[in-house]
């Protein structure tokens, strides 16, 4: 009797699978960076490589291009391009397409950004030199968090994964806005005008029904150049480009030939998940612990970041979901219980990629404070990951998760 052909995997399942794999790779890259940065003989080579001059002076603000600059300002622009594509898709063709579906993720993400920032400011007190870091604990790292969820298998219901992904996408919107508004100064008007002209040209292409991705990507590269010169962080060019990519609603068809946005997102996702984000993690997680004692963890900056992620995120997200559910504003995710919502709120405290990125923007001229940010982010993220995993691992199962586990065993 011939084997029954397997049903095709849904786009969402493939997305979650890839995100989980990328999250595992990101964890490994971060661990490797910490090891290399503290091994005699390798640490010097590691930091020398990051600051190796490999290009011309594109902007006087940044000086000669280094490996670190190429990763953080050029490759991460591609990461933000993917973030922008995901945001646009979700609002046009996904789980954020209607206000009914947006309510809970928007409220949870907003509270999950505001409360950690308040915790950070409370811990750092009146230290004006540290106030710029208020946004560091406000972001969630979706790849890292989904990677931890993947380890739980059927103990993490699909509805929980979908909710975490949606919250993280709204969270990314907030992080992009913060980067554009709070960490931009000394704007050069002429390059900014050039960027506006490029965006206008991309808009005209979209209105002219141009579906080939090539002209959009070429103009996107030019846009990156102008934004880099303008003083606005260059990664914003990735988001702006994404918003100009045409999309035709094609539910559950991420590689639909007639939807440029879906095709580009489908093509970029594995490169971002398996190359760009792990490379960023390797280049930014390494901090030399030579001469640093355990006491650094109670310094205001790392303590504020760590508590913002570990305490602020869970209070903000869990509290907002509980209030929304109790007031009838929006119900909690179907098929989940309150212990699982608490575990998810803890996992949202994994702020690795975006938190490290914002930390570099907050203290661009102080390597010591950037290292303290890294220590705080690593501490808060690891504790959030362990606590979230433990809560979800031992949380009572719902009927939905038991049914999912039974279905997995029957295959």
Short mmCIF file of C-alpha atoms in Angstrom, two decimals, residues 24-343:
data_model
loop_
_atom_site.label_atom_id
_atom_site.label_comp_id
_atom_site.label_asym_id
_atom_site.label_seq_id
_atom_site.Cartn_x
_atom_site.Cartn_y
_atom_site.Cartn_z
CA UNK A 24 19.34 28.15 18.87
CA UNK A 25 22.11 29.41 16.58
CA UNK A 26 21.91 32.87 18.16
CA UNK A 27 22.32 31.36 21.63
CA UNK A 28 25.39 29.47 20.42
CA UNK A 29 26.87 32.58 18.78
CA UNK A 30 26.43 34.62 21.96
CA UNK A 31 28.03 31.91 24.10
CA UNK A 32 30.94 31.61 21.65
CA UNK A 33 31.48 35.38 21.74
CA UNK A 34 31.73 35.35 25.53
CA UNK A 35 34.20 32.45 25.44
CA UNK A 36 36.40 33.97 22.73
CA UNK A 37 36.37 37.42 24.37
CA UNK A 38 37.81 35.92 27.56
CA UNK A 39 40.34 33.39 26.24
CA UNK A 40 43.98 34.51 26.32
CA UNK A 41 45.31 34.74 22.79
CA UNK A 42 41.87 34.86 21.19
CA UNK A 43 40.35 37.88 22.91
CA UNK A 44 42.84 40.30 21.36
CA UNK A 45 42.22 38.85 17.90
CA UNK A 46 38.44 39.01 18.46
CA UNK A 47 38.39 42.73 19.35
CA UNK A 48 40.98 43.56 16.69
CA UNK A 49 38.82 41.91 14.03
CA UNK A 50 35.75 43.89 15.07
CA UNK A 51 37.63 47.18 14.79
CA UNK A 52 39.51 46.27 11.62
CA UNK A 53 39.16 49.09 9.06
CA UNK A 54 37.68 47.59 5.92
CA UNK A 55 36.19 50.50 4.03
CA UNK A 56 36.26 54.23 3.29
CA UNK A 57 34.83 57.09 5.32
CA UNK A 58 31.21 57.16 4.15
CA UNK A 59 30.07 59.50 6.91
CA UNK A 60 32.35 61.79 8.97
CA UNK A 61 30.13 61.00 11.96
CA UNK A 62 31.29 57.36 12.00
CA UNK A 63 34.79 57.61 10.48
CA UNK A 64 36.35 54.72 8.53
CA UNK A 65 34.11 51.69 8.09
CA UNK A 66 35.04 48.78 10.33
CA UNK A 67 33.82 45.18 10.50
CA UNK A 68 31.67 46.16 13.47
CA UNK A 69 30.11 49.09 11.58
CA UNK A 70 29.36 46.95 8.52
CA UNK A 71 27.58 44.41 10.73
CA UNK A 72 25.63 46.89 12.88
CA UNK A 73 24.76 49.48 10.24
CA UNK A 74 24.66 47.55 6.95
CA UNK A 75 23.81 43.91 7.67
CA UNK A 76 21.38 44.92 10.42
CA UNK A 77 19.61 47.13 7.88
CA UNK A 78 18.67 43.85 6.18
CA UNK A 79 17.43 42.55 9.52
CA UNK A 80 15.28 45.67 9.86
CA UNK A 81 14.11 45.21 6.28
CA UNK A 82 12.75 41.81 7.29
CA UNK A 83 11.22 43.32 10.46
CA UNK A 84 9.49 45.94 8.32
CA UNK A 85 8.20 43.31 5.90
CA UNK A 86 6.78 41.25 8.78
CA UNK A 87 5.10 44.31 10.29
CA UNK A 88 3.54 45.34 6.97
CA UNK A 89 2.39 41.78 6.21
CA UNK A 90 0.80 41.37 9.63
CA UNK A 91 -1.14 44.62 9.27
CA UNK A 92 -2.23 43.96 5.68
CA UNK A 93 -2.50 40.18 5.54
CA UNK A 94 -2.02 38.70 9.01
CA UNK A 95 -2.94 38.60 12.66
CA UNK A 96 -2.94 42.40 13.01
CA UNK A 97 -5.21 43.05 10.03
CA UNK A 98 -8.22 43.93 12.19
CA UNK A 99 -8.56 45.98 15.35
CA UNK A 100 -10.12 43.02 17.10
CA UNK A 101 -6.92 41.04 16.60
CA UNK A 102 -4.64 43.99 17.32
CA UNK A 103 -6.04 44.96 20.69
CA UNK A 104 -4.36 42.45 22.98
CA UNK A 105 -0.91 42.35 21.27
CA UNK A 106 -0.75 46.16 21.08
CA UNK A 107 -1.70 46.61 24.75
CA UNK A 108 0.66 43.83 25.89
CA UNK A 109 3.57 45.09 23.79
CA UNK A 110 3.07 48.71 24.92
CA UNK A 111 2.94 47.76 28.59
CA UNK A 112 5.87 45.40 28.00
CA UNK A 113 7.94 48.37 26.83
CA UNK A 114 6.80 51.06 29.25
CA UNK A 115 7.13 49.11 32.51
CA UNK A 116 10.72 47.87 31.85
CA UNK A 117 11.74 51.45 31.00
CA UNK A 118 10.21 52.68 34.27
CA UNK A 119 11.99 49.91 36.21
CA UNK A 120 15.29 50.91 34.60
CA UNK A 121 14.80 54.60 35.42
CA UNK A 122 13.81 53.74 39.00
CA UNK A 123 16.94 51.63 39.52
CA UNK A 124 19.33 54.13 37.92
CA UNK A 125 17.73 56.95 39.91
CA UNK A 126 18.94 60.41 39.15
CA UNK A 127 22.00 59.34 37.16
CA UNK A 128 21.67 61.67 34.17
CA UNK A 129 24.59 59.94 32.46
CA UNK A 130 22.60 56.68 32.40
CA UNK A 131 19.18 58.00 31.38
CA UNK A 132 19.87 57.39 27.68
CA UNK A 133 19.66 53.65 28.35
CA UNK A 134 15.97 53.69 29.31
CA UNK A 135 14.94 51.83 26.13
CA UNK A 136 17.51 49.00 26.42
CA UNK A 137 15.22 46.62 28.40
CA UNK A 138 12.13 47.54 26.36
CA UNK A 139 12.67 45.13 23.45
CA UNK A 140 11.98 41.40 23.06
CA UNK A 141 14.17 39.07 21.00
CA UNK A 142 11.73 36.89 19.07
CA UNK A 143 14.34 34.46 17.70
CA UNK A 144 15.78 33.77 21.15
CA UNK A 145 12.33 33.45 22.77
CA UNK A 146 10.94 31.14 20.07
CA UNK A 147 14.11 29.07 20.37
CA UNK A 148 13.35 28.49 24.06
CA UNK A 149 9.70 27.70 23.26
CA UNK A 150 10.88 25.12 20.73
CA UNK A 151 12.63 23.22 23.54
CA UNK A 152 9.26 22.85 25.29
CA UNK A 153 7.59 21.11 22.35
CA UNK A 154 3.87 20.48 22.91
CA UNK A 155 4.02 21.98 26.42
CA UNK A 156 3.88 25.38 24.69
CA UNK A 157 0.50 25.59 22.88
CA UNK A 158 0.51 26.94 19.33
CA UNK A 159 -1.70 29.84 20.47
CA UNK A 160 1.01 30.87 22.92
CA UNK A 161 3.67 30.87 20.19
CA UNK A 162 1.43 32.91 17.91
CA UNK A 163 0.72 35.43 20.66
CA UNK A 164 4.42 35.81 21.55
CA UNK A 165 5.29 36.29 17.87
CA UNK A 166 2.57 38.91 17.43
CA UNK A 167 3.57 40.80 20.58
CA UNK A 168 7.20 40.76 19.44
CA UNK A 169 6.23 42.21 16.04
CA UNK A 170 4.37 45.10 17.71
CA UNK A 171 7.34 45.40 20.08
CA UNK A 172 9.61 45.73 17.05
CA UNK A 173 7.45 48.60 15.79
CA UNK A 174 8.01 50.39 19.08
CA UNK A 175 11.75 49.72 18.97
CA UNK A 176 11.99 51.11 15.43
CA UNK A 177 10.13 54.26 16.51
CA UNK A 178 12.42 54.63 19.54
CA UNK A 179 15.56 54.30 17.41
CA UNK A 180 14.26 56.85 14.89
CA UNK A 181 13.07 59.40 17.46
CA UNK A 182 15.19 58.98 20.59
CA UNK A 183 18.59 58.02 19.19
CA UNK A 184 18.92 60.40 16.27
CA UNK A 185 20.73 63.72 16.56
CA UNK A 186 22.64 66.11 14.32
CA UNK A 187 20.55 65.42 11.22
CA UNK A 188 22.04 66.57 7.89
CA UNK A 189 19.23 68.05 5.80
CA UNK A 190 20.66 67.49 2.29
CA UNK A 191 21.12 63.69 2.61
CA UNK A 192 17.72 63.52 4.29
CA UNK A 193 16.21 65.27 1.28
CA UNK A 194 17.94 62.74 -0.97
CA UNK A 195 16.40 59.93 1.10
CA UNK A 196 12.96 61.51 0.67
CA UNK A 197 13.45 61.64 -3.12
CA UNK A 198 14.40 57.96 -3.18
CA UNK A 199 11.35 57.05 -1.11
CA UNK A 200 9.17 59.06 -3.49
CA UNK A 201 10.61 57.14 -6.43
CA UNK A 202 9.84 53.84 -4.69
CA UNK A 203 6.31 55.02 -4.01
CA UNK A 204 5.85 55.86 -7.70
CA UNK A 205 7.07 52.37 -8.63
CA UNK A 206 4.47 50.87 -6.32
CA UNK A 207 1.69 53.03 -7.71
CA UNK A 208 2.79 52.02 -11.23
CA UNK A 209 2.22 48.36 -10.32
CA UNK A 210 5.89 47.43 -10.73
CA UNK A 211 6.20 43.93 -9.25
CA UNK A 212 9.86 43.17 -9.90
CA UNK A 213 11.89 43.37 -6.69
CA UNK A 214 15.11 44.51 -8.38
CA UNK A 215 14.34 48.26 -8.69
CA UNK A 216 13.07 48.42 -5.10
CA UNK A 217 16.20 46.73 -3.73
CA UNK A 218 18.54 48.93 -5.80
CA UNK A 219 16.74 52.06 -4.59
CA UNK A 220 16.82 50.61 -1.08
CA UNK A 221 20.63 50.47 -1.25
CA UNK A 222 20.71 54.12 -2.34
CA UNK A 223 18.28 54.98 0.45
CA UNK A 224 20.60 53.28 2.98
CA UNK A 225 23.49 55.46 1.76
CA UNK A 226 21.53 58.71 2.16
CA UNK A 227 20.12 57.73 5.55
CA UNK A 228 23.62 56.75 6.73
CA UNK A 229 24.88 60.20 5.70
CA UNK A 230 21.91 62.02 7.24
CA UNK A 231 22.60 61.07 10.87
CA UNK A 232 19.41 59.01 11.23
CA UNK A 233 20.47 55.48 12.07
CA UNK A 234 20.99 53.62 8.81
CA UNK A 235 18.90 50.62 9.83
CA UNK A 236 15.78 52.79 9.53
CA UNK A 237 16.35 52.61 5.77
CA UNK A 238 15.54 48.90 5.96
CA UNK A 239 12.15 49.56 7.54
CA UNK A 240 11.37 52.41 5.13
CA UNK A 241 12.22 50.19 2.16
CA UNK A 242 9.96 47.44 3.49
CA UNK A 243 7.02 49.81 3.70
CA UNK A 244 7.43 50.59 -0.02
CA UNK A 245 7.46 46.95 -1.17
CA UNK A 246 4.09 46.10 -2.77
CA UNK A 247 1.96 43.41 -1.17
CA UNK A 248 -1.09 41.53 -2.39
CA UNK A 249 -2.98 39.69 0.34
CA UNK A 250 -2.27 35.98 -0.14
CA UNK A 251 -3.15 34.14 3.09
CA UNK A 252 -0.85 31.22 3.95
CA UNK A 253 1.23 31.71 0.78
CA UNK A 254 4.55 33.30 1.77
CA UNK A 255 6.17 32.61 -1.62
CA UNK A 256 3.26 33.71 -3.82
CA UNK A 257 4.75 34.80 -7.15
CA UNK A 258 2.38 37.76 -7.50
CA UNK A 259 3.14 39.30 -4.09
CA UNK A 260 6.60 40.95 -4.00
CA UNK A 261 6.53 41.42 -0.22
CA UNK A 262 5.77 37.76 0.44
CA UNK A 263 8.50 36.63 -1.96
CA UNK A 264 11.12 38.92 -0.45
CA UNK A 265 10.22 38.00 3.13
CA UNK A 266 10.36 34.31 2.25
CA UNK A 267 13.79 34.76 0.61
CA UNK A 268 15.32 36.88 3.39
CA UNK A 269 14.08 34.99 6.43
CA UNK A 270 16.61 32.12 6.46
CA UNK A 271 19.54 34.46 5.71
CA UNK A 272 18.56 36.75 8.58
CA UNK A 273 17.78 33.94 11.03
CA UNK A 274 20.80 31.77 10.25
CA UNK A 275 23.48 34.30 9.28
CA UNK A 276 22.86 37.98 10.04
CA UNK A 277 21.38 37.75 13.56
CA UNK A 278 23.91 35.13 14.82
CA UNK A 279 26.73 37.21 13.32
CA UNK A 280 25.38 40.28 15.10
CA UNK A 281 25.20 38.28 18.33
CA UNK A 282 28.80 37.11 17.94
CA UNK A 283 30.01 40.64 17.21
CA UNK A 284 28.12 42.31 20.06
CA UNK A 285 27.80 39.81 22.92
CA UNK A 286 31.52 39.48 23.59
CA UNK A 287 32.64 41.35 26.69
CA UNK A 288 35.91 40.82 28.48
CA UNK A 289 35.36 39.97 32.14
CA UNK A 290 38.98 40.62 33.03
CA UNK A 291 39.07 42.81 36.13
CA UNK A 292 35.28 42.70 36.47
CA UNK A 293 33.87 41.28 39.71
CA UNK A 294 30.44 39.85 40.45
CA UNK A 295 29.73 43.15 42.16
CA UNK A 296 29.27 44.78 38.74
CA UNK A 297 25.84 43.15 38.61
CA UNK A 298 24.60 45.56 41.28
CA UNK A 299 25.92 48.65 39.48
CA UNK A 300 22.94 50.83 38.49
CA UNK A 301 23.23 50.30 34.71
CA UNK A 302 23.48 46.49 34.46
CA UNK A 303 21.08 46.05 37.40
CA UNK A 304 18.54 48.40 35.83
CA UNK A 305 18.74 46.58 32.48
CA UNK A 306 18.55 43.11 34.05
CA UNK A 307 15.61 43.95 36.31
CA UNK A 308 13.86 45.80 33.49
CA UNK A 309 13.97 42.63 31.40
CA UNK A 310 13.31 40.08 34.15
CA UNK A 311 10.81 42.00 36.30
CA UNK A 312 9.51 44.80 34.10
CA UNK A 313 8.58 42.61 31.13
CA UNK A 314 6.64 40.06 33.14
CA UNK A 315 4.75 42.71 35.12
CA UNK A 316 3.97 44.73 32.02
CA UNK A 317 2.82 41.89 29.77
CA UNK A 318 1.15 39.63 32.33
CA UNK A 319 -0.53 42.57 34.07
CA UNK A 320 -1.87 44.06 30.83
CA UNK A 321 -3.19 40.70 29.58
CA UNK A 322 -4.88 40.06 32.94
CA UNK A 323 -6.49 43.51 32.99
CA UNK A 324 -7.59 43.23 29.33
CA UNK A 325 -9.15 39.83 29.98
CA UNK A 326 -10.85 40.82 33.24
CA UNK A 327 -12.31 44.05 31.81
CA UNK A 328 -13.54 42.34 28.64
CA UNK A 329 -11.30 44.52 26.44
CA UNK A 330 -9.66 41.44 24.90
CA UNK A 331 -9.59 37.78 25.99
CA UNK A 332 -6.33 35.97 26.74
CA UNK A 333 -5.01 33.66 23.98
CA UNK A 334 -7.32 30.71 23.42
CA UNK A 335 -6.19 27.37 24.83
CA UNK A 336 -3.82 28.87 27.40
CA UNK A 337 -3.99 29.23 31.19
CA UNK A 338 -2.66 31.97 33.44
CA UNK A 339 0.48 30.07 34.44
CA UNK A 340 1.37 29.73 30.76
CA UNK A 341 0.73 33.45 30.21
CA UNK A 342 3.12 34.14 33.10
CA UNK A 343 5.74 31.88 31.53
#
